[in-house]
Coordinates of C-alpha atoms and ligand atoms in Angstrom, one line a residue:
M1 CA 83.6 83.7 132.4
N2 CA 86.0 83.5 129.5
V3 CA 85.1 80.9 126.9
L4 CA 87.6 80.0 124.2
A5 CA 85.9 78.5 121.2
I6 CA 87.0 76.8 118.0
E7 CA 85.0 76.6 114.7
T8 CA 86.2 74.4 111.8
S9 CA 82.9 73.1 110.4
C10 CA 83.4 74.2 106.8
D11 CA 86.0 76.5 105.2
E12 CA 86.8 79.0 107.9
T13 CA 89.3 78.1 110.6
S14 CA 88.4 80.3 113.6
A15 CA 89.1 80.7 117.3
A16 CA 87.7 83.3 119.7
I17 CA 87.5 84.3 123.3
V18 CA 84.2 85.8 124.6
Q19 CA 83.6 87.1 128.0
D20 CA 80.2 86.3 129.7
G21 CA 78.6 85.3 126.4
R22 CA 78.6 88.8 124.9
E23 CA 81.9 90.6 124.9
V24 CA 84.3 89.6 122.1
L25 CA 87.9 89.7 123.4
A26 CA 89.3 88.1 120.2
N27 CA 87.8 86.6 117.1
V28 CA 90.3 85.3 114.6
V29 CA 89.1 83.9 111.3
A30 CA 91.4 82.3 108.7
S31 CA 89.4 82.0 105.5
Q32 CA 90.1 79.4 102.9
I33 CA 87.9 81.0 100.3
D34 CA 90.8 81.8 97.9
I35 CA 91.8 78.1 97.9
H36 CA 88.3 76.8 97.2
Q37 CA 87.4 79.5 94.7
K38 CA 89.0 77.8 91.8
Y39 CA 86.8 74.7 92.3
G40 CA 83.6 76.8 92.6
G41 CA 82.9 75.4 96.0
V42 CA 84.4 73.8 99.1
V43 CA 86.4 70.7 98.6
P44 CA 86.1 68.8 101.9
E45 CA 89.5 67.1 101.9
V46 CA 91.3 70.3 101.1
A47 CA 89.3 72.1 103.9
S48 CA 90.4 69.5 106.5
R49 CA 94.1 69.9 105.6
Q50 CA 93.9 73.7 105.7
H51 CA 92.3 73.5 109.2
I52 CA 95.2 71.5 110.4
L53 CA 97.7 74.0 109.0
Y54 CA 95.8 77.1 110.3
I55 CA 94.5 76.1 113.7
T56 CA 97.7 76.5 115.8
P57 CA 98.6 80.0 114.5
V58 CA 94.9 81.0 114.8
L59 CA 94.8 79.9 118.4
S60 CA 98.1 81.7 119.3
E61 CA 96.8 84.9 117.7
T62 CA 93.5 84.6 119.5
L63 CA 95.2 84.5 123.0
E64 CA 97.6 87.3 122.0
T65 CA 94.8 89.6 120.8
A66 CA 92.7 89.0 123.9
G67 CA 95.9 89.5 126.1
L68 CA 95.1 86.4 128.1
D69 CA 96.9 83.2 129.0
W70 CA 95.5 79.7 129.4
S71 CA 95.0 80.2 133.2
E72 CA 92.4 82.9 132.4
I73 CA 90.3 80.7 130.2
D74 CA 87.4 79.0 132.0
A75 CA 86.0 76.6 129.3
I76 CA 86.7 75.3 125.8
A77 CA 83.9 75.2 123.3
V78 CA 83.9 73.6 119.8
T79 CA 81.5 73.2 116.9
N80 CA 80.8 69.4 116.6
G81 CA 78.1 69.5 113.9
P82 CA 76.6 69.8 111.4
G83 CA 79.4 70.3 108.9
L84 CA 82.0 68.5 106.9
A85 CA 83.2 65.4 108.9
G86 CA 86.9 65.8 108.3
A87 CA 86.8 69.5 109.0
L88 CA 84.8 69.1 112.2
L89 CA 87.2 66.4 113.4
V90 CA 90.1 68.9 113.4
G91 CA 88.3 71.3 115.7
V92 CA 87.0 68.7 118.0
N93 CA 90.3 67.0 118.5
V94 CA 92.2 70.2 119.1
A95 CA 89.5 71.3 121.6
K96 CA 89.8 67.9 123.4
A97 CA 93.6 68.2 123.5
I98 CA 93.5 71.7 125.0
A99 CA 90.7 70.8 127.5
F100 CA 92.6 67.7 128.6
A101 CA 96.0 69.3 128.9
R102 CA 94.7 72.5 130.6
E103 CA 92.0 70.7 132.7
K104 CA 89.1 72.8 131.4
P105 CA 85.5 71.9 130.8
L106 CA 84.8 71.0 127.2
I107 CA 81.5 71.7 125.5
G108 CA 80.2 70.8 122.0
V109 CA 78.0 73.3 120.2
N110 CA 75.6 72.9 117.3
H111 CA 76.6 75.1 114.4
L112 CA 73.1 76.5 113.8
E113 CA 72.7 77.3 117.5
S114 CA 75.9 79.2 117.3
H115 CA 74.7 81.2 114.3
I116 CA 71.6 82.1 116.4
Y117 CA 73.8 83.2 119.4
A118 CA 75.8 85.6 117.2
N119 CA 72.8 87.9 118.0
W120 CA 73.9 88.0 121.7
L121 CA 77.4 89.2 120.9
I122 CA 78.1 92.9 121.2
P123 CA 79.2 94.0 117.7
P124 CA 82.8 95.3 117.5
D125 CA 82.8 99.1 117.2
S126 CA 79.3 99.4 118.6
E127 CA 78.8 102.6 120.5
E128 CA 76.2 101.5 122.9
V129 CA 75.4 98.1 124.3
E130 CA 72.0 96.9 123.3
A131 CA 69.9 94.7 125.7
P132 CA 70.0 91.0 124.7
P133 CA 67.1 89.7 122.6
K134 CA 63.9 89.0 124.6
F135 CA 62.0 85.7 124.5
P136 CA 59.9 84.4 122.8
I137 CA 62.0 84.9 119.7
I138 CA 61.4 84.0 116.1
C139 CA 64.7 83.3 114.3
L140 CA 65.2 82.9 110.6
V141 CA 68.3 80.8 110.2
V142 CA 69.6 81.2 106.6
S143 CA 73.0 79.7 105.6
G144 CA 74.6 77.7 102.9
G145 CA 73.2 74.5 104.2
H146 CA 70.1 75.5 106.1
T147 CA 66.9 77.6 105.9
E148 CA 64.5 77.4 108.8
I149 CA 62.2 79.4 111.0
V150 CA 62.7 78.5 114.7
L151 CA 60.6 79.6 117.7
I152 CA 62.9 80.1 120.7
E153 CA 61.1 80.2 124.0
G154 CA 64.1 80.4 126.3
H155 CA 67.8 79.5 126.2
G156 CA 68.1 76.1 124.5
E157 CA 64.3 75.8 123.9
Y158 CA 63.8 75.5 120.2
R159 CA 60.7 74.6 118.2
L160 CA 61.1 74.2 114.4
L161 CA 58.2 75.9 112.6
G162 CA 59.3 75.3 109.0
K163 CA 62.3 74.6 106.8
T164 CA 63.4 74.3 103.2
Q165 CA 62.1 71.2 101.4
D166 CA 65.0 71.3 99.0
D167 CA 67.8 73.8 98.6
A168 CA 68.9 76.2 101.3
A169 CA 68.7 79.9 100.4
G170 CA 72.5 80.4 100.5
E171 CA 72.9 77.3 98.3
A172 CA 70.5 78.9 95.8
F173 CA 72.5 82.1 95.8
D174 CA 75.7 80.1 95.2
K175 CA 74.2 78.1 92.3
V176 CA 72.7 81.2 90.6
A177 CA 76.1 82.9 90.9
R178 CA 77.7 79.8 89.4
V179 CA 75.4 79.7 86.3
M180 CA 76.2 83.3 85.7
N181 CA 79.9 82.8 86.2
L182 CA 80.1 85.3 89.0
G183 CA 82.4 83.3 91.3
Y184 CA 82.3 81.8 94.8
P185 CA 80.8 82.3 97.4
G186 CA 77.8 83.5 95.4
G187 CA 75.7 85.3 98.0
P188 CA 77.7 88.6 98.3
L189 CA 78.4 88.6 94.5
V190 CA 74.7 88.2 93.5
E191 CA 73.9 90.9 96.1
K192 CA 76.5 93.2 94.5
A193 CA 75.3 92.5 91.0
A194 CA 71.7 93.1 92.0
L195 CA 72.4 96.6 93.1
D196 CA 72.4 97.8 89.5
G197 CA 69.5 95.6 88.4
D198 CA 65.7 95.8 88.0
A199 CA 64.1 93.4 90.4
L200 CA 60.8 93.6 88.4
K201 CA 62.4 92.7 85.1
Y202 CA 61.9 88.9 85.5
P203 CA 59.0 88.1 87.8
F204 CA 60.1 84.6 88.9
T205 CA 57.4 82.6 90.5
R206 CA 57.5 82.6 94.4
S207 CA 57.1 79.3 96.0
W208 CA 54.8 80.0 98.9
L209 CA 53.9 76.5 100.2
K210 CA 50.8 78.1 101.7
G211 CA 49.7 77.2 105.2
T212 CA 53.2 76.2 106.2
Y213 CA 56.4 77.9 107.3
D214 CA 58.4 75.7 104.9
F215 CA 60.4 76.9 101.9
S216 CA 61.4 75.7 98.5
F217 CA 64.0 77.3 96.3
S218 CA 64.9 74.6 93.7
G219 CA 62.1 75.7 91.3
L220 CA 63.4 79.3 91.4
K221 CA 66.9 78.1 90.8
T222 CA 65.8 76.1 87.7
A223 CA 63.8 79.1 86.5
V224 CA 66.9 81.3 86.8
M225 CA 69.0 78.7 84.9
R226 CA 66.4 78.6 82.1
K227 CA 66.5 82.4 81.8
V228 CA 70.3 82.3 81.6
L229 CA 70.2 79.6 78.9
E230 CA 67.9 81.9 76.8
F231 CA 70.7 84.3 76.4
Q232 CA 73.4 81.7 75.6
A233 CA 74.4 80.8 72.0
P234 CA 72.7 77.6 70.8
P235 CA 75.0 74.6 70.9
P236 CA 76.8 73.7 67.7
K237 CA 75.0 71.3 65.3
P238 CA 76.1 67.7 65.7
V239 CA 78.7 66.6 63.1
P240 CA 77.2 64.0 60.7
Y241 CA 78.8 60.6 60.9
S242 CA 81.8 60.2 58.7
G243 CA 85.1 58.3 58.9
A244 CA 86.9 61.5 59.8
A245 CA 84.5 62.1 62.8
E246 CA 85.1 58.5 63.9
A247 CA 88.9 59.1 63.8
E248 CA 88.3 62.2 65.9
R249 CA 86.3 60.3 68.5
E250 CA 89.0 57.7 68.7
K251 CA 91.6 60.4 69.3
I252 CA 89.5 61.9 72.1
A253 CA 89.0 58.5 73.7
K254 CA 92.8 57.9 73.6
N255 CA 93.5 61.3 75.2
K256 CA 91.0 60.7 77.9
A257 CA 92.7 57.5 78.9
T258 CA 95.8 59.4 79.7
L259 CA 94.1 62.3 81.4
Q260 CA 94.9 63.2 85.0
P261 CA 92.1 62.4 87.5
P262 CA 89.5 65.2 87.4
R263 CA 89.7 67.6 90.3
P264 CA 87.7 66.8 93.4
L265 CA 84.1 68.1 93.3
P266 CA 82.8 70.7 95.8
V267 CA 80.1 69.6 98.2
K268 CA 77.7 71.6 100.5
R269 CA 77.6 71.2 104.2
G270 CA 75.9 67.9 105.1
E271 CA 76.4 66.4 101.6
K272 CA 78.5 63.3 101.0
A273 CA 81.7 63.8 98.9
R274 CA 81.0 63.0 95.3
D275 CA 83.1 60.7 93.1
P276 CA 84.8 63.0 90.5
W277 CA 85.4 60.1 88.1
E278 CA 81.7 59.3 88.0
E279 CA 80.5 62.8 87.5
A280 CA 83.3 64.1 85.3
E281 CA 81.2 63.5 82.2
E282 CA 78.3 65.7 83.2
E283 CA 80.4 68.3 84.9
K284 CA 80.2 71.8 83.4
P285 CA 83.7 73.2 82.7
Q286 CA 84.7 75.9 85.2
S287 CA 85.3 79.4 84.0
K288 CA 88.9 80.4 84.6
A289 CA 88.0 84.0 85.3
Q290 CA 84.9 85.3 86.8
E291 CA 83.5 86.8 83.6
P292 CA 79.7 86.7 83.2
E293 CA 78.4 85.5 79.8
S294 CA 78.5 88.4 77.4
G295 CA 75.0 89.7 76.6
L296 CA 73.6 88.2 79.8
P297 CA 71.5 90.7 81.8
V298 CA 73.4 89.7 85.0
A299 CA 72.2 92.6 87.2
D300 CA 68.5 92.2 86.3
I301 CA 68.6 88.4 86.8
A302 CA 70.4 88.8 90.1
A303 CA 68.0 91.5 91.3
S304 CA 64.9 89.5 90.2
F305 CA 66.2 86.3 91.8
Q306 CA 67.2 88.0 95.1
A307 CA 63.8 89.7 95.2
A308 CA 62.0 86.4 94.9
V309 CA 64.1 84.8 97.7
V310 CA 63.8 87.8 100.0
E311 CA 60.1 88.3 99.6
V312 CA 59.2 84.7 100.7
L313 CA 61.8 84.6 103.6
A314 CA 60.7 88.0 105.0
T315 CA 57.0 87.5 104.6
K316 CA 57.0 84.1 106.4
T317 CA 59.4 85.2 109.1
V318 CA 57.3 88.1 110.1
Q319 CA 54.0 86.1 109.8
A320 CA 55.5 83.6 112.2
A321 CA 56.5 86.3 114.7
Q322 CA 53.0 87.7 114.6
E323 CA 51.3 84.3 115.0
Y324 CA 53.5 83.3 118.0
G325 CA 53.5 86.7 119.7
A326 CA 57.3 87.1 119.4
N327 CA 59.0 89.9 121.3
H328 CA 62.0 89.8 118.9
I329 CA 62.9 88.7 115.4
L330 CA 66.5 87.5 114.8
I331 CA 68.2 86.7 111.5
A332 CA 71.1 84.3 111.6
G333 CA 73.6 82.6 109.2
G334 CA 75.6 83.7 106.2
V335 CA 72.6 85.0 104.2
A336 CA 71.7 87.3 107.1
A337 CA 74.5 89.5 105.8
N338 CA 72.2 90.3 102.8
K339 CA 71.0 93.9 103.0
A340 CA 67.9 93.4 100.9
L341 CA 66.8 90.6 103.3
R342 CA 67.4 92.7 106.4
A343 CA 65.6 95.7 104.9
A344 CA 62.6 93.5 103.9
I345 CA 62.2 92.0 107.3
L346 CA 62.7 95.3 109.1
E347 CA 60.1 97.0 106.9
R348 CA 57.4 94.3 107.6
A349 CA 58.2 94.0 111.3
E350 CA 58.2 97.7 111.9
K351 CA 54.5 97.8 111.0
L352 CA 53.9 95.3 113.8
N353 CA 56.3 97.0 116.2
I354 CA 58.4 93.9 116.6
P355 CA 62.2 94.7 117.0
V356 CA 64.5 93.0 114.5
S357 CA 68.2 92.2 115.1
F358 CA 70.9 90.7 113.0
P359 CA 74.7 90.4 113.6
P360 CA 77.2 92.6 111.7
P361 CA 78.3 90.8 108.4
S362 CA 81.6 89.6 110.0
L363 CA 79.5 87.7 112.7
C364 CA 76.9 86.4 110.2
T365 CA 79.3 84.1 108.4
D366 CA 81.2 81.4 110.2
N367 CA 83.3 82.5 113.2
A368 CA 84.2 81.1 116.6
A369 CA 82.8 84.1 118.7
M370 CA 79.3 82.9 118.1
V371 CA 80.3 79.4 119.3
A372 CA 81.6 80.8 122.5
A373 CA 78.4 82.8 123.0
A374 CA 76.2 79.7 122.6
A375 CA 78.5 77.7 124.9
Y376 CA 78.3 80.4 127.6
F377 CA 74.5 80.3 127.8
K378 CA 74.6 76.5 127.8
L379 CA 77.1 76.4 130.6
T380 CA 75.3 79.0 132.7
T381 CA 71.6 78.4 132.1
L382 CA 71.3 74.7 131.2
D383 CA 72.2 71.5 133.1
N384 CA 74.7 70.4 130.5
P385 CA 76.2 67.0 130.9
T386 CA 78.6 67.5 128.1
A387 CA 80.4 70.3 129.9
N388 CA 82.7 68.1 131.8
S389 CA 86.5 67.9 131.4
K390 CA 86.4 64.1 132.3
D391 CA 84.1 63.3 129.4
W392 CA 86.1 62.6 126.3
S393 CA 83.3 60.9 124.4
L394 CA 82.4 64.2 122.6
D395 CA 82.0 63.2 118.9
I396 CA 81.2 64.9 115.6
H397 CA 77.7 64.9 114.1
P398 CA 78.0 65.9 110.5
S399 CA 74.2 65.9 109.9
W400 CA 73.0 67.2 113.3
E401 CA 69.7 69.0 113.1
L402 CA 69.2 71.7 115.8
V403 CA 65.5 70.7 116.1
R404 CA 63.4 68.1 114.2
Ligands
KG4_1 O1 76.7 80.6 107.6 P1 77.7 80.4 106.5 O2 78.9 81.3 106.5 O3 78.1 79.0 106.3 C1 77.2 77.9 106.4 O4 76.9 77.6 107.6 O5 76.6 77.4 105.4 O6 76.8 80.8 105.1 C2 77.4 80.8 103.9 C3 76.3 81.1 102.9 C4 76.8 81.0 101.4 O7 75.9 80.2 100.7 C5 76.9 82.4 101.0 O8 76.7 82.5 99.6 C6 75.8 83.1 101.8 O9 75.9 82.5 103.0 N1 76.0 84.5 101.9 C7 75.1 85.4 101.4 C8 75.7 86.7 101.6 N2 76.8 86.5 102.3 C9 77.0 85.2 102.5 N3 74.0 85.2 100.7 C10 73.3 86.4 100.3 N4 73.8 87.6 100.5 C11 75.0 87.8 101.1 N5 75.4 89.1 101.3
ZN2 ZN1 77.5 78.6 109.1

């Protein structure tokens, strides 16, 4: 069965064709990173417009790469949540249009579920085909918007064991990169900076939330910010009141009135768009270039921060696998691309003889092949009422939780 899938939930426009849930025939990803980089994060309105521009050429390239025509496609799958509302709408409407015109079944897929199913795909360039993961599975889902440990007892049977109480792990990576002026997206840049750093230099407190499989990363993020501030020059002393200062203030106020509207503010997946006028006052000016603060021990801070995140994620994931008798541990989502995280989970799981799998980096971050894989298993193993070409009620769910 050939499933054609579309993914537009955030800042990647992607389409893919996957055969029988595992074999990737084409997976085309048009990234918008360059466009959002100058804002330090994804600007939802810009993302939606780019999806509209990219989706048609991306679809044509997908069919061409796979060497298939529409008659050889058996079903259309699309991410319909969670994600940015305007961005999801583009994918869902395009998928509906294709399914209607070509009379194909249409199936909506949860974005987190698709990240999990990236582990069923046969990685491009792999020499031998590994057997699919064996249930029961413990999956650590770590992305820019989510961090959770899920017990998977069969296709579509999820139980949430724990999740972050505040920031997602990827979000913490992005914010730490931002305070050190490393650039966006932060995860790969922090990982790179950490390679030359001493992870023991700054022993940031780990938030264990003992007795639960929950996480918390906002305290760590604040600790990193404080550390960065320690290395920054103290702010200039306030100017004492004088007529001259008053004149200066008036000049600034006058200039402000003629200023252009501030640029739109970046938001994370699931967050509402923020009003740039309201927040302009407190907004930190963006660095033009990605130059870390001089004198800042970027590598040591990055390594110490990464070690704190990785230790908690790896320990809890492997503990959950032991407690629930898992046959397999999976890592899913953008942060699963992090080599330190993979190594820490592998090291702990090896002692318990539990196999660990994670997708290659290109399939960890957002792509449509994973959506097609999830859809295939829904279509073939579940009684799925949404997979019906006559049902056009499929809608977007920007805050859709995989499991509550
Ligand atoms: O899954 P994803 O592509 O989008 C969401 O569904 O959110 O994940 C993006 C997140 C970003 O926060 C990014 O910084 C993080 O994954 N990320 C990484 C790495 N590569 C991507 N975090 C740590 N290390 C990496 N190598
Ligand atoms: Zn994602």
